mmCIF file of C-alpha atoms in Angstrom:
data_model
loop_
_atom_site.group_PDB
_atom_site.id
_atom_site.type_symbol
_atom_site.label_atom_id
_atom_site.label_comp_id
_atom_site.label_asym_id
_atom_site.label_seq_id
_atom_site.Cartn_x
_atom_site.Cartn_y
_atom_site.Cartn_z
ATOM 1 C CA ALA A 1 -82.830 -150.865 -194.346
ATOM 2 C CA LYS A 2 -84.417 -148.576 -196.926
ATOM 3 C CA ALA A 3 -87.000 -147.254 -194.459
ATOM 4 C CA ILE A 4 -84.257 -146.497 -191.926
ATOM 5 C CA TYR A 5 -82.131 -144.767 -194.574
ATOM 6 C CA ARG A 6 -85.106 -142.680 -195.688
ATOM 7 C CA TRP A 7 -85.950 -141.745 -192.083
ATOM 8 C CA VAL A 8 -82.393 -140.543 -191.445
ATOM 9 C CA TRP A 9 -82.022 -138.366 -194.556
ATOM 10 C CA GLN A 10 -85.515 -136.908 -194.209
ATOM 11 C CA ARG A 11 -85.219 -136.006 -190.522
ATOM 12 C CA ILE A 12 -81.543 -135.245 -189.915
ATOM 13 C CA GLY A 13 -80.335 -131.915 -191.279
ATOM 14 C CA LYS A 14 -76.863 -131.526 -192.687
ATOM 15 C CA GLN A 15 -74.382 -129.889 -190.352
ATOM 16 C CA GLY A 16 -70.876 -128.891 -191.354
ATOM 17 C CA TYR A 17 -67.962 -131.162 -190.562
ATOM 18 C CA THR A 18 -66.416 -130.981 -187.114
ATOM 19 C CA PRO A 19 -63.374 -132.998 -186.057
ATOM 20 C CA ARG A 20 -65.142 -133.922 -182.814
ATOM 21 C CA ASP A 21 -66.990 -137.230 -183.100
ATOM 22 C CA ARG A 22 -70.529 -136.612 -181.805
ATOM 23 C CA GLY A 23 -72.177 -139.964 -182.574
ATOM 24 C CA ALA A 24 -75.666 -141.267 -183.283
ATOM 25 C CA LYS A 25 -77.201 -139.935 -180.087
ATOM 26 C CA HIS A 26 -76.235 -136.368 -181.007
ATOM 27 C CA ALA A 27 -77.833 -136.691 -184.450
ATOM 28 C CA PHE A 28 -80.987 -138.228 -183.026
ATOM 29 C CA GLN A 29 -81.403 -135.616 -180.288
ATOM 30 C CA THR A 30 -80.469 -132.488 -182.266
ATOM 31 C CA LYS A 31 -81.775 -133.663 -185.661
ATOM 32 C CA ARG A 32 -78.477 -132.468 -187.191
ATOM 33 C CA GLY A 33 -75.204 -134.065 -188.164
ATOM 34 C CA ASP A 34 -72.421 -134.436 -190.661
ATOM 35 C CA CYS A 35 -71.732 -137.590 -192.675
ATOM 36 C CA SER A 36 -70.319 -139.302 -189.568
ATOM 37 C CA GLU A 37 -73.353 -138.735 -187.371
ATOM 38 C CA MET A 38 -75.758 -139.751 -190.138
ATOM 39 C CA ALA A 39 -73.799 -142.959 -190.748
ATOM 40 C CA TYR A 40 -73.651 -143.725 -187.017
ATOM 41 C CA LEU A 41 -77.387 -143.156 -186.669
ATOM 42 C CA PHE A 42 -78.187 -145.395 -189.644
ATOM 43 C CA VAL A 43 -75.999 -148.158 -188.177
ATOM 44 C CA ALA A 44 -77.531 -147.833 -184.707
ATOM 45 C CA LEU A 45 -81.116 -147.894 -185.980
ATOM 46 C CA ALA A 46 -80.434 -150.734 -188.424
ATOM 47 C CA ARG A 47 -78.827 -152.889 -185.749
ATOM 48 C CA ALA A 48 -81.701 -152.147 -183.352
ATOM 49 C CA ALA A 49 -84.062 -153.399 -186.075
ATOM 50 C CA GLY A 50 -82.003 -156.575 -186.568
ATOM 51 C CA VAL A 51 -80.349 -155.479 -189.826
ATOM 52 C CA PRO A 52 -76.580 -156.093 -189.867
ATOM 53 C CA ALA A 53 -74.865 -152.751 -190.492
ATOM 54 C CA ARG A 54 -71.402 -151.240 -190.265
ATOM 55 C CA TYR A 55 -69.740 -147.828 -190.331
ATOM 56 C CA MET A 56 -67.341 -147.118 -193.196
ATOM 57 C CA GLY A 57 -64.898 -144.364 -194.083
ATOM 58 C CA GLY A 58 -62.966 -143.522 -197.194
ATOM 59 C CA TYR A 59 -63.594 -141.706 -200.436
ATOM 60 C CA VAL A 60 -66.289 -141.456 -203.079
ATOM 61 C CA VAL A 61 -64.641 -141.420 -206.512
ATOM 62 C CA ARG A 62 -65.788 -141.932 -210.078
ATOM 63 C CA SER A 63 -62.460 -143.125 -211.516
ATOM 64 C CA SER A 64 -58.786 -142.385 -210.969
ATOM 65 C CA ALA A 65 -58.505 -139.323 -208.790
ATOM 66 C CA LEU A 66 -56.112 -137.263 -206.746
ATOM 67 C CA LEU A 67 -57.578 -137.481 -203.260
ATOM 68 C CA THR A 68 -57.063 -135.050 -200.425
ATOM 69 C CA PRO A 69 -57.788 -135.470 -196.709
ATOM 70 C CA SER A 70 -60.638 -132.937 -196.967
ATOM 71 C CA GLN A 71 -62.491 -135.310 -199.317
ATOM 72 C CA TYR A 72 -62.664 -138.041 -196.679
ATOM 73 C CA HIS A 73 -66.235 -139.239 -196.168
ATOM 74 C CA ASN A 74 -68.149 -141.604 -193.879
ATOM 75 C CA TRP A 75 -71.119 -143.755 -194.803
ATOM 76 C CA ALA A 76 -72.846 -146.920 -193.663
ATOM 77 C CA GLU A 77 -73.285 -150.343 -195.175
ATOM 78 C CA TRP A 78 -75.980 -152.920 -194.476
ATOM 79 C CA TYR A 79 -75.950 -156.644 -195.186
ATOM 80 C CA ASP A 80 -78.787 -158.062 -197.296
ATOM 81 C CA GLY A 81 -77.962 -161.716 -196.568
ATOM 82 C CA ARG A 82 -75.641 -162.004 -199.570
ATOM 83 C CA THR A 83 -73.511 -158.859 -199.761
ATOM 84 C CA TRP A 84 -72.828 -155.501 -198.132
ATOM 85 C CA ARG A 85 -74.731 -152.556 -199.639
ATOM 86 C CA VAL A 86 -74.160 -148.793 -199.400
ATOM 87 C CA ALA A 87 -76.381 -146.532 -197.323
ATOM 88 C CA ASP A 88 -75.176 -142.918 -197.394
ATOM 89 C CA PRO A 89 -77.923 -140.685 -195.975
ATOM 90 C CA PHE A 90 -75.682 -137.601 -196.137
ATOM 91 C CA ASN A 91 -75.381 -137.849 -199.948
ATOM 92 C CA ARG A 92 -78.788 -139.516 -200.415
ATOM 93 C CA VAL A 93 -77.340 -142.685 -201.895
ATOM 94 C CA PHE A 94 -78.963 -146.016 -201.122
ATOM 95 C CA ASP A 95 -77.943 -149.335 -202.678
ATOM 96 C CA GLU A 96 -76.446 -147.771 -205.775
ATOM 97 C CA ARG A 97 -73.030 -146.780 -207.105
ATOM 98 C CA GLY A 98 -71.289 -148.976 -204.541
ATOM 99 C CA SER A 99 -68.277 -149.189 -206.823
ATOM 100 C CA HIS A 100 -67.675 -145.450 -206.303
ATOM 101 C CA PHE A 101 -67.187 -145.924 -202.554
ATOM 102 C CA VAL A 102 -63.557 -146.750 -201.762
ATOM 103 C CA ALA A 103 -63.277 -147.765 -198.113
ATOM 104 C CA THR A 104 -60.047 -147.058 -196.284
ATOM 105 C CA ASN A 105 -61.512 -147.584 -192.807
ATOM 106 C CA ALA A 106 -64.166 -149.938 -191.500
ATOM 107 C CA GLY A 107 -65.592 -149.779 -188.022
ATOM 108 C CA GLY A 108 -65.393 -146.156 -186.941
ATOM 109 C CA PRO A 109 -63.360 -144.627 -184.124
ATOM 110 C CA ALA A 110 -62.315 -147.922 -182.518
ATOM 111 C CA GLY A 111 -60.728 -148.937 -185.813
ATOM 112 C CA GLN A 112 -59.056 -145.532 -186.089
ATOM 113 C CA ALA A 113 -57.524 -145.439 -182.610
ATOM 114 C CA LEU A 114 -54.192 -146.991 -183.556
ATOM 115 C CA LEU A 115 -53.631 -144.544 -186.380
ATOM 116 C CA GLY A 116 -55.038 -141.422 -184.742
ATOM 117 C CA SER A 117 -55.760 -138.727 -187.314
ATOM 118 C CA ALA A 118 -53.855 -140.722 -189.963
ATOM 119 C CA HIS A 119 -56.880 -143.032 -190.424
ATOM 120 C CA ARG A 120 -57.726 -141.071 -193.565
ATOM 121 C CA PHE A 121 -54.658 -142.568 -195.204
ATOM 122 C CA ARG A 122 -55.090 -146.177 -194.124
ATOM 123 C CA VAL A 123 -55.591 -148.622 -196.980
ATOM 124 C CA ASP A 124 -56.448 -152.279 -196.348
ATOM 125 C CA ALA A 125 -57.628 -153.507 -199.726
ATOM 126 C CA HIS A 126 -56.229 -156.059 -202.132
ATOM 127 C CA GLY A 127 -56.038 -154.786 -205.695
ATOM 128 C CA LEU A 128 -56.237 -151.118 -204.694
ATOM 129 C CA LYS A 129 -53.179 -149.049 -205.515
ATOM 130 C CA VAL A 130 -52.716 -145.873 -203.495
ATOM 131 C CA ARG A 131 -49.929 -143.342 -203.893
ATOM 132 C CA MET A 132 -49.671 -140.391 -201.509
ATOM 133 C CA LEU A 133 -48.221 -137.224 -202.968
ATOM 134 C CA GLY A 134 -46.376 -134.465 -201.178
ATOM 135 C CA GLY A 135 -48.145 -131.449 -199.647
ATOM 136 C CA ARG A 136 -50.302 -129.126 -201.671
#
């Protein structure tokens, strides 16, 4: 998992966010991507190597925070045989600070389909309290 993570962040250049989902193939072919493409590519390569991996979406926070849709972030997780671990090539985070990653979506676009663009506000976590405030 670490070698795959390292390969992705060393070879895939950061590209600004686009609402269009371009996927792992785009990142691999163009050597560019946003957090989504880097996470997709990590997951694809990890699974091809036999490492269980999944695509995650949510927020990276240090403590209580007022979150906005523009702070939404995607990363990957890999399973070490005991627990799921963070792999975030976009932010160069591997197997550390997992408690700062608050997932509000697991699984990528298929998991988002029912909520459309509202997936950024989906919360499926016990013990997590979320309050949405009016427009800013």
